[in-house]
Amino acid sequence: TAPRPEAVLGLATGSSPLPVYDELARRVRDGELSLRSCRAFLLDEYVGLPAGHPESYRTVIEREFVVRTDIAPEAVHGPDGGAADVPGACAAYEEALREAGGVDVQLLGVGTDGHIAFNEPGSRTRIKVLAEQTRRDNARFFDGDLDQVPTHCLTQGVGTILDARHLVLLARGEGKAEAVRQLVEGPVSARWPVTALQL
């Protein structure tokens, strides 16, 4: 396919996408790529972290991707984890995705328990209680302090993710092996949300 300078990117957080962001930053720095006309949408966001918290997903994406490339900071959108009206914020985020024409390329990680974003098949952007395993897995980003990991997040749903024209699933390490096996060999199952990508 021909390059699309105005592509809409879907950005994931966690450790899996970091090498992708490193490579994109290198290509921009070396003049091989420009993201100047792109827009981007975050996959999810914690609820209740103050603006600018070092582990809010907006801050992580700014640190790992935005400041290292030529994408315009105002072209990067995420669900508002600090909104007073959370359902309204989720609806507004879905509308912004529609107005952008949808996501062209969505980066995804997969959790050790098979979650993609933070949800089950068919769902749309909404508030979600984080599973204890996910909170334990994410404590490494909060100096190992589980009490500092938020209990809720706003997340794109699997239905929203499946609307993207291209999906790129990143899975690194032995801890992700069972989730990948379920995706490739297992049936579509709510027990392993990643299997919805078979659809």
mmCIF file of C-alpha atoms in Angstrom:
data_model
loop_
_atom_site.group_PDB
_atom_site.id
_atom_site.type_symbol
_atom_site.label_atom_id
_atom_site.label_comp_id
_atom_site.label_asym_id
_atom_site.label_seq_id
_atom_site.Cartn_x
_atom_site.Cartn_y
_atom_site.Cartn_z
ATOM 1 C CA THR A 1 0.000 0.000 0.000
ATOM 2 C CA ALA A 2 1.128 3.552 -0.667
ATOM 3 C CA PRO A 3 2.228 5.587 2.378
ATOM 4 C CA ARG A 4 -0.477 7.748 3.958
ATOM 5 C CA PRO A 5 1.101 10.876 5.462
ATOM 6 C CA GLU A 6 -2.222 11.705 7.172
ATOM 7 C CA ALA A 7 -2.672 8.260 8.744
ATOM 8 C CA VAL A 8 -4.507 7.835 12.038
ATOM 9 C CA LEU A 9 -2.422 5.816 14.478
ATOM 10 C CA GLY A 10 -3.633 3.874 17.495
ATOM 11 C CA LEU A 11 -1.047 3.946 20.278
ATOM 12 C CA ALA A 12 -0.601 1.389 23.048
ATOM 13 C CA THR A 13 1.405 1.667 26.257
ATOM 14 C CA GLY A 14 3.243 -0.910 28.335
ATOM 15 C CA SER A 15 6.641 -2.389 27.626
ATOM 16 C CA SER A 16 5.851 -4.203 24.350
ATOM 17 C CA PRO A 17 5.467 -1.138 22.091
ATOM 18 C CA LEU A 18 8.600 0.661 23.353
ATOM 19 C CA PRO A 19 10.928 -0.811 20.684
ATOM 20 C CA VAL A 20 8.429 0.280 18.011
ATOM 21 C CA TYR A 21 8.483 3.841 19.379
ATOM 22 C CA ASP A 22 12.297 3.708 19.464
ATOM 23 C CA GLU A 23 12.363 2.701 15.797
ATOM 24 C CA LEU A 24 9.811 5.331 14.745
ATOM 25 C CA ALA A 25 11.826 7.991 16.609
ATOM 26 C CA ARG A 26 14.997 6.841 14.838
ATOM 27 C CA ARG A 27 13.336 6.994 11.430
ATOM 28 C CA VAL A 28 11.985 10.496 12.079
ATOM 29 C CA ARG A 29 15.381 11.653 13.408
ATOM 30 C CA ASP A 30 17.132 10.197 10.333
ATOM 31 C CA GLY A 31 14.668 11.820 7.915
ATOM 32 C CA GLU A 32 13.238 8.494 6.712
ATOM 33 C CA LEU A 33 9.750 9.169 8.043
ATOM 34 C CA SER A 34 7.519 12.072 8.982
ATOM 35 C CA LEU A 35 4.486 11.871 11.261
ATOM 36 C CA ARG A 36 3.768 15.603 10.947
ATOM 37 C CA SER A 37 0.386 15.073 9.259
ATOM 38 C CA CYS A 38 -0.650 12.072 11.354
ATOM 39 C CA ARG A 39 -3.148 11.956 14.174
ATOM 40 C CA ALA A 40 -3.045 9.452 17.014
ATOM 41 C CA PHE A 41 -5.435 7.998 19.570
ATOM 42 C CA LEU A 42 -4.407 6.368 22.839
ATOM 43 C CA LEU A 43 -5.800 2.933 23.510
ATOM 44 C CA ASP A 44 -6.603 3.644 27.149
ATOM 45 C CA GLU A 45 -5.988 5.803 30.220
ATOM 46 C CA TYR A 46 -6.014 5.350 33.969
ATOM 47 C CA VAL A 47 -8.852 6.956 35.913
ATOM 48 C CA GLY A 48 -7.920 9.234 38.810
ATOM 49 C CA LEU A 49 -4.260 9.968 38.133
ATOM 50 C CA PRO A 50 -3.562 13.711 38.204
ATOM 51 C CA ALA A 51 -2.706 15.432 34.911
ATOM 52 C CA GLY A 52 1.002 15.058 34.236
ATOM 53 C CA HIS A 53 1.453 11.999 36.483
ATOM 54 C CA PRO A 54 4.522 10.184 35.111
ATOM 55 C CA GLU A 55 2.574 6.951 34.595
ATOM 56 C CA SER A 56 -0.602 8.384 33.080
ATOM 57 C CA TYR A 57 -0.784 6.954 29.606
ATOM 58 C CA ARG A 58 -0.916 10.440 28.084
ATOM 59 C CA THR A 59 2.383 11.286 29.829
ATOM 60 C CA VAL A 60 3.942 7.955 28.813
ATOM 61 C CA ILE A 61 2.994 8.501 25.151
ATOM 62 C CA GLU A 62 4.291 12.077 25.265
ATOM 63 C CA ARG A 63 7.588 10.871 26.776
ATOM 64 C CA GLU A 64 8.099 7.752 24.646
ATOM 65 C CA PHE A 65 6.605 8.885 21.329
ATOM 66 C CA VAL A 66 5.476 12.506 20.916
ATOM 67 C CA VAL A 67 8.616 14.389 22.020
ATOM 68 C CA ARG A 68 10.801 11.957 20.069
ATOM 69 C CA THR A 69 8.967 12.345 16.738
ATOM 70 C CA ASP A 70 7.539 15.195 14.694
ATOM 71 C CA ILE A 71 3.867 14.430 15.387
ATOM 72 C CA ALA A 72 2.022 17.513 16.621
ATOM 73 C CA PRO A 73 1.210 17.144 20.352
ATOM 74 C CA GLU A 74 -2.302 18.506 19.738
ATOM 75 C CA ALA A 75 -2.875 15.719 17.193
ATOM 76 C CA VAL A 76 -2.616 13.070 19.938
ATOM 77 C CA HIS A 77 -5.896 12.283 21.682
ATOM 78 C CA GLY A 78 -6.788 10.090 24.630
ATOM 79 C CA PRO A 79 -9.808 9.353 26.763
ATOM 80 C CA ASP A 80 -10.120 11.793 29.678
ATOM 81 C CA GLY A 81 -9.342 9.822 32.837
ATOM 82 C CA GLY A 82 -10.000 12.896 34.964
ATOM 83 C CA ALA A 83 -13.436 13.732 33.583
ATOM 84 C CA ALA A 84 -16.269 14.408 36.013
ATOM 85 C CA ASP A 85 -18.655 12.761 33.510
ATOM 86 C CA VAL A 86 -16.854 9.511 32.633
ATOM 87 C CA PRO A 87 -19.577 8.055 30.354
ATOM 88 C CA GLY A 88 -19.744 11.404 28.540
ATOM 89 C CA ALA A 89 -15.958 11.417 28.131
ATOM 90 C CA CYS A 90 -16.090 7.901 26.683
ATOM 91 C CA ALA A 91 -18.820 8.889 24.209
ATOM 92 C CA ALA A 92 -16.872 12.008 23.206
ATOM 93 C CA TYR A 93 -13.767 9.911 22.632
ATOM 94 C CA GLU A 94 -15.665 7.449 20.424
ATOM 95 C CA GLU A 95 -17.074 10.414 18.460
ATOM 96 C CA ALA A 96 -13.569 11.870 17.994
ATOM 97 C CA LEU A 97 -12.431 8.504 16.621
ATOM 98 C CA ARG A 98 -15.353 8.479 14.170
ATOM 99 C CA GLU A 99 -14.702 12.075 13.100
ATOM 100 C CA ALA A 100 -11.052 11.180 12.424
ATOM 101 C CA GLY A 101 -12.236 8.447 10.056
ATOM 102 C CA GLY A 102 -11.154 5.598 12.323
ATOM 103 C CA VAL A 103 -7.742 4.175 13.065
ATOM 104 C CA ASP A 104 -5.535 3.104 10.173
ATOM 105 C CA VAL A 105 -2.905 1.209 12.191
ATOM 106 C CA GLN A 106 -3.552 0.124 15.792
ATOM 107 C CA LEU A 107 -0.634 -1.041 17.927
ATOM 108 C CA LEU A 108 -1.667 -3.522 20.598
ATOM 109 C CA GLY A 109 0.064 -5.300 23.405
ATOM 110 C CA VAL A 110 -1.348 -8.359 25.095
ATOM 111 C CA GLY A 111 -1.470 -8.990 28.825
ATOM 112 C CA THR A 112 -0.287 -12.197 30.436
ATOM 113 C CA ASP A 113 -3.975 -13.014 30.986
ATOM 114 C CA GLY A 114 -4.825 -12.360 27.330
ATOM 115 C CA HIS A 115 -6.333 -8.891 27.721
ATOM 116 C CA ILE A 116 -6.021 -6.379 24.909
ATOM 117 C CA ALA A 117 -6.518 -2.833 26.036
ATOM 118 C CA PHE A 118 -8.447 -3.611 29.225
ATOM 119 C CA ASN A 119 -11.471 -5.487 27.966
ATOM 120 C CA GLU A 120 -13.722 -8.174 26.618
ATOM 121 C CA PRO A 121 -15.064 -8.711 23.069
ATOM 122 C CA GLY A 122 -17.673 -6.375 21.576
ATOM 123 C CA SER A 123 -17.158 -3.484 23.981
ATOM 124 C CA ARG A 124 -16.703 0.215 23.235
ATOM 125 C CA THR A 125 -14.757 2.908 25.103
ATOM 126 C CA ARG A 126 -15.817 2.834 28.733
ATOM 127 C CA ILE A 127 -14.669 2.764 32.346
ATOM 128 C CA LYS A 128 -13.298 -0.547 33.557
ATOM 129 C CA VAL A 129 -12.128 -1.983 36.868
ATOM 130 C CA LEU A 130 -8.583 -3.258 36.427
ATOM 131 C CA ALA A 131 -8.007 -6.930 37.166
ATOM 132 C CA GLU A 132 -5.719 -7.629 40.130
ATOM 133 C CA GLN A 133 -3.242 -9.419 37.817
ATOM 134 C CA THR A 134 -3.094 -6.358 35.563
ATOM 135 C CA ARG A 135 -2.524 -4.094 38.568
ATOM 136 C CA ARG A 136 0.265 -6.407 39.791
ATOM 137 C CA ASP A 137 1.806 -6.471 36.292
ATOM 138 C CA ASN A 138 1.661 -2.647 36.095
ATOM 139 C CA ALA A 139 3.077 -2.038 39.581
ATOM 140 C CA ARG A 140 6.550 -2.105 37.995
ATOM 141 C CA PHE A 141 5.731 1.291 36.484
ATOM 142 C CA PHE A 142 4.857 2.640 39.952
ATOM 143 C CA ASP A 143 8.127 1.702 41.705
ATOM 144 C CA GLY A 144 6.655 -1.707 42.564
ATOM 145 C CA ASP A 145 4.003 -0.128 44.822
ATOM 146 C CA LEU A 146 0.676 -1.844 44.085
ATOM 147 C CA ASP A 147 -1.173 0.719 46.226
ATOM 148 C CA GLN A 148 -0.175 3.457 43.760
ATOM 149 C CA VAL A 149 -1.640 1.634 40.718
ATOM 150 C CA PRO A 150 -5.111 2.988 39.894
ATOM 151 C CA THR A 151 -8.008 0.577 40.194
ATOM 152 C CA HIS A 152 -9.924 1.931 37.164
ATOM 153 C CA CYS A 153 -9.156 2.957 33.608
ATOM 154 C CA LEU A 154 -10.885 4.235 30.502
ATOM 155 C CA THR A 155 -10.277 1.898 27.602
ATOM 156 C CA GLN A 156 -11.198 1.401 23.996
ATOM 157 C CA GLY A 157 -13.367 -1.667 23.709
ATOM 158 C CA VAL A 158 -12.634 -4.645 21.517
ATOM 159 C CA GLY A 159 -15.393 -3.500 19.159
ATOM 160 C CA THR A 160 -13.582 -0.160 18.769
ATOM 161 C CA ILE A 161 -10.225 -1.883 18.287
ATOM 162 C CA LEU A 162 -11.625 -4.222 15.623
ATOM 163 C CA ASP A 163 -12.784 -1.166 13.643
ATOM 164 C CA ALA A 164 -9.114 -0.311 12.904
ATOM 165 C CA ARG A 165 -8.082 -1.076 9.351
ATOM 166 C CA HIS A 166 -4.806 -2.762 10.433
ATOM 167 C CA LEU A 167 -3.865 -4.314 13.780
ATOM 168 C CA VAL A 168 -0.288 -4.913 14.925
ATOM 169 C CA LEU A 169 -0.089 -7.133 18.004
ATOM 170 C CA LEU A 170 3.152 -6.987 19.975
ATOM 171 C CA ALA A 171 3.990 -9.741 22.457
ATOM 172 C CA ARG A 172 7.389 -10.082 24.107
ATOM 173 C CA GLY A 173 8.629 -12.609 26.628
ATOM 174 C CA GLU A 174 7.614 -16.036 27.879
ATOM 175 C CA GLY A 175 4.884 -14.534 30.056
ATOM 176 C CA LYS A 176 2.885 -13.753 26.912
ATOM 177 C CA ALA A 177 3.269 -17.202 25.337
ATOM 178 C CA GLU A 178 -0.023 -18.668 26.578
ATOM 179 C CA ALA A 179 -1.977 -15.597 25.478
ATOM 180 C CA VAL A 180 -0.449 -15.841 21.994
ATOM 181 C CA ARG A 181 -1.147 -19.583 21.886
ATOM 182 C CA GLN A 182 -4.777 -18.933 22.772
ATOM 183 C CA LEU A 183 -4.984 -16.255 20.056
ATOM 184 C CA VAL A 184 -3.510 -18.503 17.381
ATOM 185 C CA GLU A 185 -4.865 -21.907 18.364
ATOM 186 C CA GLY A 186 -7.769 -21.359 20.747
ATOM 187 C CA PRO A 187 -11.426 -20.535 20.176
ATOM 188 C CA VAL A 188 -12.789 -17.004 20.484
ATOM 189 C CA SER A 189 -13.430 -16.739 24.202
ATOM 190 C CA ALA A 190 -14.217 -14.027 26.751
ATOM 191 C CA ARG A 191 -11.693 -15.789 28.998
ATOM 192 C CA TRP A 192 -8.947 -14.719 26.550
ATOM 193 C CA PRO A 193 -10.035 -11.343 25.091
ATOM 194 C CA VAL A 194 -7.095 -11.341 22.664
ATOM 195 C CA THR A 195 -8.849 -14.154 20.757
ATOM 196 C CA ALA A 196 -11.369 -11.577 19.501
ATOM 197 C CA LEU A 197 -8.649 -10.559 17.026
ATOM 198 C CA GLN A 198 -9.512 -13.755 15.128
ATOM 199 C CA LEU A 199 -12.661 -11.913 14.061
#
